[in-house]
Coordinates of C-alpha atoms in Angstrom, one line a residue:
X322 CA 43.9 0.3 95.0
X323 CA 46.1 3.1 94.4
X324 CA 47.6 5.7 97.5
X325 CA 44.8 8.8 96.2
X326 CA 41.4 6.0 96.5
X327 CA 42.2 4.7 99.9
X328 CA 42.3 8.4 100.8
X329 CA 38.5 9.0 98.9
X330 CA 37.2 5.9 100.9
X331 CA 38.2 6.9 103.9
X332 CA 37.6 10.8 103.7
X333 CA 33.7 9.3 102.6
X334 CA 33.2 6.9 105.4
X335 CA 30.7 8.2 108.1
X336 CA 31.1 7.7 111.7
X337 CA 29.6 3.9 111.4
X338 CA 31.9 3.1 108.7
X339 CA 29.6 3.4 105.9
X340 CA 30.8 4.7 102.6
X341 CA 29.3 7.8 100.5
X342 CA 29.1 6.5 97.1
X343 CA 28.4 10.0 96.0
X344 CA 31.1 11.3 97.7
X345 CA 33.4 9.2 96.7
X346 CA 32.4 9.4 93.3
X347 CA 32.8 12.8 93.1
X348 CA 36.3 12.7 94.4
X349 CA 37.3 10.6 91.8
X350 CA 35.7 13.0 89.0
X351 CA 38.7 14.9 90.2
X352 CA 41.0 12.1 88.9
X353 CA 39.6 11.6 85.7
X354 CA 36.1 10.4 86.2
X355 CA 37.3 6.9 88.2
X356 CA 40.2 5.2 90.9
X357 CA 43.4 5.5 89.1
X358 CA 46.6 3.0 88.1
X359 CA 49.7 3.1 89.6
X360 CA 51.1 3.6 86.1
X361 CA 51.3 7.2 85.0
X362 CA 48.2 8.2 87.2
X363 CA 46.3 7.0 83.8
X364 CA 42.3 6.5 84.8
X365 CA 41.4 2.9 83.6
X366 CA 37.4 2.6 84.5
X367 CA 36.0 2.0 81.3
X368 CA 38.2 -0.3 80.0
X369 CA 40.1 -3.6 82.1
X370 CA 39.7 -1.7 85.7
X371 CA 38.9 -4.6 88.5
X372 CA 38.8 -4.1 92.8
X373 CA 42.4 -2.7 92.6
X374 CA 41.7 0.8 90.7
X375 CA 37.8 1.9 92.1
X376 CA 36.2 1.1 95.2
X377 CA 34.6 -2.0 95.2
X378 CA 30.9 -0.6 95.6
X379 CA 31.3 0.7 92.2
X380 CA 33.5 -2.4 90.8
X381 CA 29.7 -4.1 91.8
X382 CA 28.1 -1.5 89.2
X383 CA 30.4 -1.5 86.2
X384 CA 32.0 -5.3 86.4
X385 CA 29.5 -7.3 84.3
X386 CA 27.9 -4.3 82.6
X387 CA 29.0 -4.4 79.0
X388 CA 29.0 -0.5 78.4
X389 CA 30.6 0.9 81.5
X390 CA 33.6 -1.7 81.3
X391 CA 35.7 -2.4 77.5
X392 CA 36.9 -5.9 79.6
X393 CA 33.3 -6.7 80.1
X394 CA 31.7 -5.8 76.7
X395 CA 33.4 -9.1 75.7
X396 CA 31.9 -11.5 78.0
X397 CA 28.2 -9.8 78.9
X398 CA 25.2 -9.0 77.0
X399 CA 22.7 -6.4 77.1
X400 CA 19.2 -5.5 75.3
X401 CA 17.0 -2.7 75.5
X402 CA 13.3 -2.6 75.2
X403 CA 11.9 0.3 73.1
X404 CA 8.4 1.2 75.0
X405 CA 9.3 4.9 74.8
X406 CA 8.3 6.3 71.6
X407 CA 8.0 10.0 72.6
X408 CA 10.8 12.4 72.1
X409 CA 10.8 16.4 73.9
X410 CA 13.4 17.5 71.4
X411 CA 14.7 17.0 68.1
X412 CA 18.1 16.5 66.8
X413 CA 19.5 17.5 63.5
X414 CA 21.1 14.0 62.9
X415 CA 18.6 11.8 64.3
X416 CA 15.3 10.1 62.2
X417 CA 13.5 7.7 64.3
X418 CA 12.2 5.7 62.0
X419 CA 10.4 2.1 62.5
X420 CA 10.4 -1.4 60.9
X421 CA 14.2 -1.4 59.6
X422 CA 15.1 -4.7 60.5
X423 CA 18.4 -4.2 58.9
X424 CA 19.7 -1.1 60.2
X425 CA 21.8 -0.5 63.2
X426 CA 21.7 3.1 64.6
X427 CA 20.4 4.6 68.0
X428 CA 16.4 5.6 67.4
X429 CA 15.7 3.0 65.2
X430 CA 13.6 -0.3 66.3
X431 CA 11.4 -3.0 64.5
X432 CA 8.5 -3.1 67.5
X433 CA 7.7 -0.8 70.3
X434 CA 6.0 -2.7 73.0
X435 CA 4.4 -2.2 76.5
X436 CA 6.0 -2.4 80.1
X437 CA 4.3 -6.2 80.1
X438 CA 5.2 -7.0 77.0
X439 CA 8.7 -5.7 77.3
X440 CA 8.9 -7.7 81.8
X441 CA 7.9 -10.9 79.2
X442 CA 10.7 -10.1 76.4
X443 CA 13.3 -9.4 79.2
X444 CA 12.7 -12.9 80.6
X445 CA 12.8 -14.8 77.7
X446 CA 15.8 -13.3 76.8
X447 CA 17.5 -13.4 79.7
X448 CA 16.3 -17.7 80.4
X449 CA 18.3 -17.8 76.6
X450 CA 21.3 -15.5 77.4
X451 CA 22.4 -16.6 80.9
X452 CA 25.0 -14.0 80.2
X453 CA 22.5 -10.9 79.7
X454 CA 22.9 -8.9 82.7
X455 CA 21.6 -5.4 81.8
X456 CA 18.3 -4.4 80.8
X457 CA 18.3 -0.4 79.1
X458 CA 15.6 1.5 78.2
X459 CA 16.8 3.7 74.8
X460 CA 14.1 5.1 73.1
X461 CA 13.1 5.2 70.0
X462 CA 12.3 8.3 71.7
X463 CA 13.4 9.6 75.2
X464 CA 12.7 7.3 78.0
X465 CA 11.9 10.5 80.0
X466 CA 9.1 12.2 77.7
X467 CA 7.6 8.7 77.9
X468 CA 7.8 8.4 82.4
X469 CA 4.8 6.3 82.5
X470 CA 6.0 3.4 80.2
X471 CA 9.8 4.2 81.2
X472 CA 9.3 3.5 84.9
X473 CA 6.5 1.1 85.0
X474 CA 8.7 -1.1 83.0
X475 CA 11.5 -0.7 85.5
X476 CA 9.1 -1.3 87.9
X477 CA 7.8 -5.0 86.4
X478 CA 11.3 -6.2 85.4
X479 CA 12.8 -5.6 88.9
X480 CA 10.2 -7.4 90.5
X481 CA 10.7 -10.8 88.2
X482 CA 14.4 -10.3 87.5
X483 CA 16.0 -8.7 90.5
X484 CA 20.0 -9.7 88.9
X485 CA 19.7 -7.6 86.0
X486 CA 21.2 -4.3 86.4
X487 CA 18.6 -1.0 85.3
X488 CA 19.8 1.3 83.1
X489 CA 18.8 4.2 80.8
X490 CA 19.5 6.9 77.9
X491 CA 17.9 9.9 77.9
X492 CA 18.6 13.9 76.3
X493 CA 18.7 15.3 79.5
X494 CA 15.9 17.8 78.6
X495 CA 13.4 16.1 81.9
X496 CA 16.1 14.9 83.7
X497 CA 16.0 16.9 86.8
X498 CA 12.4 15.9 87.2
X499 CA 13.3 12.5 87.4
X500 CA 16.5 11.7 89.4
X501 CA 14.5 10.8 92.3
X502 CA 12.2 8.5 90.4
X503 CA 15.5 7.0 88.4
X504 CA 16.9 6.9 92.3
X505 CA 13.5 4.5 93.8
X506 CA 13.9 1.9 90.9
X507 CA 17.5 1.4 91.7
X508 CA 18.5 2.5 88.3
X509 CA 22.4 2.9 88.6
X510 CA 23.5 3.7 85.2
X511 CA 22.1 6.2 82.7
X512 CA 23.4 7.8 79.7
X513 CA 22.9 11.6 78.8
X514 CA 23.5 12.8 75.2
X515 CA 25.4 16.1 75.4
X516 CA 26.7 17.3 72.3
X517 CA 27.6 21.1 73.3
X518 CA 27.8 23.4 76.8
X519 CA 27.4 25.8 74.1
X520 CA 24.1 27.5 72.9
X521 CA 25.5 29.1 70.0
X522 CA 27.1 25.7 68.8
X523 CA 24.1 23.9 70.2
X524 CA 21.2 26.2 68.0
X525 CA 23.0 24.3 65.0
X526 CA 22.7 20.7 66.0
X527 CA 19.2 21.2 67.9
X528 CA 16.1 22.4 65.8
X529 CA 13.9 22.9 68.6
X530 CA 13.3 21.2 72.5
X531 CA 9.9 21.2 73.6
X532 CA 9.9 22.7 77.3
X533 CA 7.1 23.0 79.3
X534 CA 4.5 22.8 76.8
X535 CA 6.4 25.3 74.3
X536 CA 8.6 24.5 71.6
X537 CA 11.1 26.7 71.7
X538 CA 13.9 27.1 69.1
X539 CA 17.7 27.9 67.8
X540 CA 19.4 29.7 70.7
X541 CA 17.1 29.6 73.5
X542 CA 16.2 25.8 72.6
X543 CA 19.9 25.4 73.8
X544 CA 20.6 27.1 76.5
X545 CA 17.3 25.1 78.3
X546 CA 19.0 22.0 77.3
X547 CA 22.5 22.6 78.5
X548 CA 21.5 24.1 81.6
X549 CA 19.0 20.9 82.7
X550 CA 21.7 18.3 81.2
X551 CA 24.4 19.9 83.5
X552 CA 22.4 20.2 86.6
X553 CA 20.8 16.5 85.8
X554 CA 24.2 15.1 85.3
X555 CA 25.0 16.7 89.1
X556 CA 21.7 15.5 90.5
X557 CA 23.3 12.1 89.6
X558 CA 26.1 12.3 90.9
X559 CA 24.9 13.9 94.9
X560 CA 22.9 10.6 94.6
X561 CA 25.4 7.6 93.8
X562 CA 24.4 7.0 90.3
X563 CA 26.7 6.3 87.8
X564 CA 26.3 8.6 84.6
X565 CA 27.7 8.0 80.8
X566 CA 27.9 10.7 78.5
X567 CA 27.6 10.3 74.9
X568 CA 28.6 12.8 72.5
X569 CA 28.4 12.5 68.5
X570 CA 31.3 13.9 66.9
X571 CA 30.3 16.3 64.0
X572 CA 33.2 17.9 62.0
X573 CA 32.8 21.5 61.9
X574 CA 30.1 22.1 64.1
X575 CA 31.3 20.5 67.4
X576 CA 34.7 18.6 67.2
X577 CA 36.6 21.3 68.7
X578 CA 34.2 22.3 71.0
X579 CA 33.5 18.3 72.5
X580 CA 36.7 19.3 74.4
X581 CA 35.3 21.6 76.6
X582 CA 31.9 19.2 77.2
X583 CA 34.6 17.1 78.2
X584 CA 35.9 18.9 80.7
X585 CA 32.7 20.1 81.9
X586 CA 30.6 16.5 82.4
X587 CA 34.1 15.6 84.3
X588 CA 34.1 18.1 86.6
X589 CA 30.1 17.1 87.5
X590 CA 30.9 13.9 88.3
X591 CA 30.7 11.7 85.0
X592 CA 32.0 8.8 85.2
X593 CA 32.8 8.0 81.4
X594 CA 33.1 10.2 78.2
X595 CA 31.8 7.7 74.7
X596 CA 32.4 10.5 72.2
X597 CA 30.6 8.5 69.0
X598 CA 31.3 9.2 64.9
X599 CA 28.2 11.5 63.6
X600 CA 26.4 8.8 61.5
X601 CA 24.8 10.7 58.1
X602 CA 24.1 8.7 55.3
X603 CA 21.7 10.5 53.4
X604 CA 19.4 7.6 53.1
X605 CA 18.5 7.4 56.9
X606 CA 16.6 10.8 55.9
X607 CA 18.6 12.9 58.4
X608 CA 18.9 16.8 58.2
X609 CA 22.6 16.5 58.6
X610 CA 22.2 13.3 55.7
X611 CA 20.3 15.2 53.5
X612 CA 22.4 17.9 53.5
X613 CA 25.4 16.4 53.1
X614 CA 27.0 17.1 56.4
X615 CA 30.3 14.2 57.0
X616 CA 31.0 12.2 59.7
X617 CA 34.9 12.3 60.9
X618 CA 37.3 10.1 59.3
X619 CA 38.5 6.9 62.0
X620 CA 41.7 9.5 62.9
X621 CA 39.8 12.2 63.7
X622 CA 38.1 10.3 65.8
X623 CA 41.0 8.0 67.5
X624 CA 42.8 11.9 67.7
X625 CA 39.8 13.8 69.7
X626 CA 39.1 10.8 71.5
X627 CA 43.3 10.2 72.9
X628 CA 43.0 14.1 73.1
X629 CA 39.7 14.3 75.9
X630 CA 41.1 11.1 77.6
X631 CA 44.0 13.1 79.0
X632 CA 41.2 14.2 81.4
X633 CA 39.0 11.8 81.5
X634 CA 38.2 7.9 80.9
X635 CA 36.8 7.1 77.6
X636 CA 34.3 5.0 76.1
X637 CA 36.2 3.6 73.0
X638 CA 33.8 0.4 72.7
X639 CA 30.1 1.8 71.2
X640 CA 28.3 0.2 69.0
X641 CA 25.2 3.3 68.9
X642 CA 22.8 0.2 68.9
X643 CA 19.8 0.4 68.0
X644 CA 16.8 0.9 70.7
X645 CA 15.8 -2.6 70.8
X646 CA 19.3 -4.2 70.2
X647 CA 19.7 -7.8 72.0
X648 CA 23.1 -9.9 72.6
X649 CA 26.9 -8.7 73.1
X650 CA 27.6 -5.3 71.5
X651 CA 28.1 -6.0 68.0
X652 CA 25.5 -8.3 67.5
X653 CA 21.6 -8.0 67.6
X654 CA 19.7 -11.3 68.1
X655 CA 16.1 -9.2 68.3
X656 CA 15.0 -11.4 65.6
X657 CA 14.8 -14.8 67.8
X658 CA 12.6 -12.5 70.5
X659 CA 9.8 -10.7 68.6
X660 CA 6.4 -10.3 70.3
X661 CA 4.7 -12.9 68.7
X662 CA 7.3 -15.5 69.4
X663 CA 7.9 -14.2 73.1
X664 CA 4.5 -14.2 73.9
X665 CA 4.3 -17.8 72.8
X666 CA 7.3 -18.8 75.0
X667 CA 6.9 -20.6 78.5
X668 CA 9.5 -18.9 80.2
X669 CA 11.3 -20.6 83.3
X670 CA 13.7 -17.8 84.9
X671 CA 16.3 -19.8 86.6
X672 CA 18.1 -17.2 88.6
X673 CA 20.7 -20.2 90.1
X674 CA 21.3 -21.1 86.7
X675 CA 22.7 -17.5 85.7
X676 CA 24.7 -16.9 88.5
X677 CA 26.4 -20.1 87.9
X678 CA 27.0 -19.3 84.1
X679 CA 28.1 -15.7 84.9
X680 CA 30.4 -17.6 87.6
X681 CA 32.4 -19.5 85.0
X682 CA 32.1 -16.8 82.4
X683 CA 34.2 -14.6 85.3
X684 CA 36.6 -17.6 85.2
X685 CA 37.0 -17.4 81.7
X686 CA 37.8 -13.7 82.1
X687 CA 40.1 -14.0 84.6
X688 CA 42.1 -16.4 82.5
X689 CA 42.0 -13.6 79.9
X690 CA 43.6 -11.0 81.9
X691 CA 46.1 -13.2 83.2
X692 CA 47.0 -13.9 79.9
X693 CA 47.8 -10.4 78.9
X694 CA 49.5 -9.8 81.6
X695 CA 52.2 -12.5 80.7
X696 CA 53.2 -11.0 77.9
X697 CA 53.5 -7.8 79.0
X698 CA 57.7 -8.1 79.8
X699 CA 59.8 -7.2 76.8
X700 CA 57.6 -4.2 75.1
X701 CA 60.1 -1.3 76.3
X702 CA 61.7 -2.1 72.7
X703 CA 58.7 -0.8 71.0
X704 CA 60.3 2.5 71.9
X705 CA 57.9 5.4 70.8
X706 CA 56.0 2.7 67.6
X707 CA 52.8 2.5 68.0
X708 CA 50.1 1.0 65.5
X709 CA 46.7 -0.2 65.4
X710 CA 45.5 -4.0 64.4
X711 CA 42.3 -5.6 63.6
X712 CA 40.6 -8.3 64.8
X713 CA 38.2 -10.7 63.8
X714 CA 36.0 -12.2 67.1
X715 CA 32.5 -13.4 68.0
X716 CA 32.8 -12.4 71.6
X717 CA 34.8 -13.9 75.0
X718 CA 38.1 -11.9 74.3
X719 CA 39.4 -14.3 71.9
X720 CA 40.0 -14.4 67.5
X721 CA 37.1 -16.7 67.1
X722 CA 36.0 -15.6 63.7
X723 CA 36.3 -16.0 60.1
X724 CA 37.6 -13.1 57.9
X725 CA 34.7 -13.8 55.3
X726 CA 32.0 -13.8 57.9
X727 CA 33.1 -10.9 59.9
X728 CA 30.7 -7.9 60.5
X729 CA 32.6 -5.4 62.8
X730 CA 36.5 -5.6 63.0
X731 CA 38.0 -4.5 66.9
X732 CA 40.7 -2.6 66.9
X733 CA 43.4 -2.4 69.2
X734 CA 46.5 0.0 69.5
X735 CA 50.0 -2.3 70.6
X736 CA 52.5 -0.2 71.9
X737 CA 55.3 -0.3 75.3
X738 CA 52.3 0.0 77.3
X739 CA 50.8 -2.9 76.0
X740 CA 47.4 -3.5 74.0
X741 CA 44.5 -1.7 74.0
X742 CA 41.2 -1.3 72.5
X743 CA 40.6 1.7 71.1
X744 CA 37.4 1.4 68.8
X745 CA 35.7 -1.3 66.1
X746 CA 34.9 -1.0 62.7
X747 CA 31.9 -2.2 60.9
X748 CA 32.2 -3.8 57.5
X749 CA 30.2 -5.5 55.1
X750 CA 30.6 -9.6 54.9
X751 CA 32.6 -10.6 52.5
X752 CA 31.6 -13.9 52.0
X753 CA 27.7 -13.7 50.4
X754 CA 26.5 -16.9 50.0
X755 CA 30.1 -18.8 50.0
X756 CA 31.3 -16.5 47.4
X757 CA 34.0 -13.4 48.4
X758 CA 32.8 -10.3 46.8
X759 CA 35.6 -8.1 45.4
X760 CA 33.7 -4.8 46.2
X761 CA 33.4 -6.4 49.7
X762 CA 36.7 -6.7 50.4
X763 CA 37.6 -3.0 49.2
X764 CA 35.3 -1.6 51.6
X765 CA 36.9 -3.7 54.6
X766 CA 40.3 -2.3 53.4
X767 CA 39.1 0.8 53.7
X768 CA 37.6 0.3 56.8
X769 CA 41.0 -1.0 58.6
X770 CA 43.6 0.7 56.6
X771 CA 45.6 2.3 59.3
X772 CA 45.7 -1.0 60.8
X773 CA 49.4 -3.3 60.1
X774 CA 47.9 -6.4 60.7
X775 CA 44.0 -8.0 61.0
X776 CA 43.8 -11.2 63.1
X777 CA 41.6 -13.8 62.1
X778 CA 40.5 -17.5 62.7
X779 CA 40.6 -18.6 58.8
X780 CA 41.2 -16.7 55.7
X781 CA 41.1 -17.7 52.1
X782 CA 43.9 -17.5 49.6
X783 CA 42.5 -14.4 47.7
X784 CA 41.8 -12.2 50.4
X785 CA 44.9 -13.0 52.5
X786 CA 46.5 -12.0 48.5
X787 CA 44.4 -8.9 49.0
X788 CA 45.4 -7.7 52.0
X789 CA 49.1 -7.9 51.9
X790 CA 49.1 -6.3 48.4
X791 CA 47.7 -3.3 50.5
X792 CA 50.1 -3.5 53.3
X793 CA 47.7 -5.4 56.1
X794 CA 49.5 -8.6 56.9
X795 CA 46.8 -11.2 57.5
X796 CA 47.4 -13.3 60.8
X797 CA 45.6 -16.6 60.9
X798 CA 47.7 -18.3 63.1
X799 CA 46.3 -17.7 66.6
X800 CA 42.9 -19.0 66.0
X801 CA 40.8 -19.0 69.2
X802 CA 43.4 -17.7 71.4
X803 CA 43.3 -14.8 73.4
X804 CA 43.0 -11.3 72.0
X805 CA 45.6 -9.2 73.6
X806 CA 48.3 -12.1 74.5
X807 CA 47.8 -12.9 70.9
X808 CA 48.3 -9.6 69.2
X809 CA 51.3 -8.6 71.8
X810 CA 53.5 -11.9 71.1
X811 CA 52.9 -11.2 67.5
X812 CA 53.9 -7.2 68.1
X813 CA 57.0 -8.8 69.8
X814 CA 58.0 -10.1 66.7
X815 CA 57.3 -7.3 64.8
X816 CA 59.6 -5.3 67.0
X817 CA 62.9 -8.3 66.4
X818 CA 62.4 -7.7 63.2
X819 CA 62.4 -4.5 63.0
X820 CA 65.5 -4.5 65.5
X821 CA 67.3 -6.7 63.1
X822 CA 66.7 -4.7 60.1
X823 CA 64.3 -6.9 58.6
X824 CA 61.4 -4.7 58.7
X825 CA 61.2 -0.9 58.5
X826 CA 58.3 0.2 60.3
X827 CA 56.1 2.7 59.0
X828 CA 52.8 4.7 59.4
X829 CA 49.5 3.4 58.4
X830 CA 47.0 5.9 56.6
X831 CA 43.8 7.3 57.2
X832 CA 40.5 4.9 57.6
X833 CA 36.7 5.3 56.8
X834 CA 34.4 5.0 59.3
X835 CA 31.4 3.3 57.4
X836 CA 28.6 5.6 57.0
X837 CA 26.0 3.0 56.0
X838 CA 25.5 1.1 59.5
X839 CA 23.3 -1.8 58.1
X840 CA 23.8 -5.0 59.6
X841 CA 22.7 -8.5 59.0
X842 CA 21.0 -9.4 61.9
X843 CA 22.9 -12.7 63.8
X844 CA 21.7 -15.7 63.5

């Protein structure tokens, strides 16, 4: 633990000791949302942090929870339970629609169910996933127009499955209302959407909010929502809860302006800015879709993003699931747990048996880190290079998958300091049916073509022909080794041959950020 967070401990103890989580929290808003590294000062909370850069009562919170940690979005799962249907207000790029099974976007769910069905659904998915350790509650609406359902569920899961962590995602709109209600359930984690702490930005991304029983609209519709998201983000933060703030990036509306929300949820407390791409394909029906509003390009985002994280930790690692999403982020196994086969299932919830699987999964990600670290000697010759790669994975930090049956591509920026994730990329397959499809593998190029390099477990002849033809040297030869030791002894090479004149080393393009969001569900 750095110098500045023994100081924040010790300023929050009381006179028996005790630490002020709150307190503590808030003096580390003041050094960029979390504890930070010895390295630069740079804040490291939501991505590898451990015990050595925040104090350990928060390490507890964010170690196995697979959206407030990068390191730990490769190892833990997560699901969310859509039993809030209702929404207070209504946002120009959202459509909550129901029944697409195929589509992967926040709002969007193929069942709502009750609290009981939903206690039932998070055992039987938690007896399958030993690593599933946090339970979310999303939507499709706002968990907070919806209080009944919202905490009732809380209420039934914690009393069958006491290990998995509570969390939720809400508008901010009722939040005030419900801190202390959020604060009896134990619910350490929740999310607020904050697009603007401007009204006259926030009138054109906000139709209307509906505020005590009046919709109200354009400018006043978003000064009542700034005002009760700030003060609810603060009302977290006085009480020890850990708060997330998503933003959606929207080119020419907000982009500029997200800097200022980030310095305003940073100096309430937040703990970790996810600024997301604006998703508007015309065919999800949205007001920004239909009317042809764009999302940013993948640098635009990567710039705004390196920009706000000069003041606080980001959240590079979303995957804007879906409100009923199951499994690791970047996969959605809500197929295998549909009501009518949950409610079927005799469900055993062996709370030994997790423990010890989440005991040898932090084994397993231990060895990981270690790894990096050992090749971490030897970068100072990258100089000022820097470049991004792709890989190919299933999960558990390591290049596990095959180029033709990759969904999402991670990316990771290599550089002196080492390697680091900085965002994903969702593709289409390109293998259909044992077959690569041309217009496949376009729309992957596309996808990664700022990157130098994409790692994968296997690749075929044609592809791998592909790929270099457009500058993206496949790697294949570090199948189901470890990501980041991986991708830094093949950067080390990189940088010998571009000592010895071998290579010259120049900067990638521009890449799309794919607009569609369907996903084949997992199987």
């Amino acid at each position: 633990m750095t110098e500045t967070s023994f100081d924040d401990l010790n300023d929050a103890q009381d006179a028996d000791g005790v630490v002020d989580i709150a307190d503590v929290m808030q003096k580390m808003a003041e050094h960029k949302g979390c504890g930070t590294s010895s390295d630069g000062g740079k804040a490291s909370c939501g991505s590898s942090a451990g015990p050595a850069d925040m104090p350990a009562e928060i390490w507890e919170k964010v170690k196995n929870h697979p959206c407030y940690s990068e390191e730990a979005h490769h190892h833990y799962a997560r699901m969310h339970v859509a039993v809030a249907p209702a929404c207070n207000i209504q946002c120009n790029y959202c459509n909550r629609k129901y029944d697409c099974a195929n589509e992967s976007r926040p709002g969007v769910v193929s069942e709502r169910l009750t609290p009981e069905q939903a206690s039932k659904k998070v055992l039987a998915v938690a007896s399958t996933i030993p690593q599933m350790t946090v339970l979310g509650i999303a939507g499709p609406g706002d968990p907070l127009a919806n209080p009944a359902k919202t905490f009732e569920t809380f209420r039934l899961i914690s009393e069958v499955a006491p290990d998995i962590k509570l969390c939720l995602s809400t508008n901010g709109l009722a939040l005030p209302d419900w801190v202390d209600e959020i604060a009896k359930y134990k619910v350490d984690h929740v999310t607020i959407t904050i697009n603007m702490v401007d009204p006259e930005i926030g009138q054109h991304i906000y139709p209307w909010v509906f505020w005590e029983n009046k919709r109200l609209q354009g400018y006043e519709a978003a000064k009542i929502l700034t005002e009760r998201q700030l003060l609810g983000l603060e009302m977290l933060t006085e009480r020890g809860i850990l708060a997330k703030i998503n933003s959606v990036m929207i080119p020419g509306i907000n982009d500029k302006h997200l800097v200022e929300v980030n310095k305003a949820v940073k100096s309430r407390g937040a703990f970790l800015h996810n600024i997301m791409p604006l998703i508007s394909a015309p065919e999800h029906g949205t007001v920004f879709g239909l009317n042809g509003q764009r999302g940013p390009t993948a640098q635009e985002l990567k710039a705004l993003q390196d920009e706000c994280e000069g003041d606080m930790n980001m959240m590079r690692h979303c995957r804007q699931c879906r409100a009923d999403a199951v499994g690791l982020l970047g996969e959605d196994r809500s197929e295998e747990f549909t009501t009518d086969k949950i409610m079927a299932m005799e469900v055993e919830y062996d709370a030994e048996g997790r423990k010890a699987y989440q005991q040898a999964v932090e084994a397993e990600r231990q060895a990981k880190v270690a790894a990096k670290a050992s090749e971490l000697d030897g970068l100072e010759a990258a100089g000022d290079i820097k470049m991004l790669v792709a890989v190919a994975t299933k999960g558990h930090g390591v290049i596990n998958e095959h180029f033709g049956h990759a969904k999402e591509f991670q990316i990771y920026e290599l550089s002196s300091g080492g390697a680091k994730f900085v965002g994903h990329r969702r593709v289409d397959l390109y293998c259909q049916g044992g077959y690569g499809e041309d217009e496949g593998l376009e729309t992957i190029i596309r996808a990664i073509n700022d990157c130098h390099a994409v790692f994968v477990a296997k690749i075929g002849g044609c592809p791998k022909a592909d790929l270099t033809k457009a500058g993206i040297e496949p790697v294949d030869a570090y199948a189901h080794e470890y990501i980041e030791q991986s991708a830094l002894v093949w950067f080390k090479d990189y940088l010998a041959k571009v000592a010895s004149g071998e290579l010259v080393h120049e900067a990638r393009g521009d890449a799309a950020i794919r607009q569609g969001a369907l996903l084949q569900k997992a199987g």
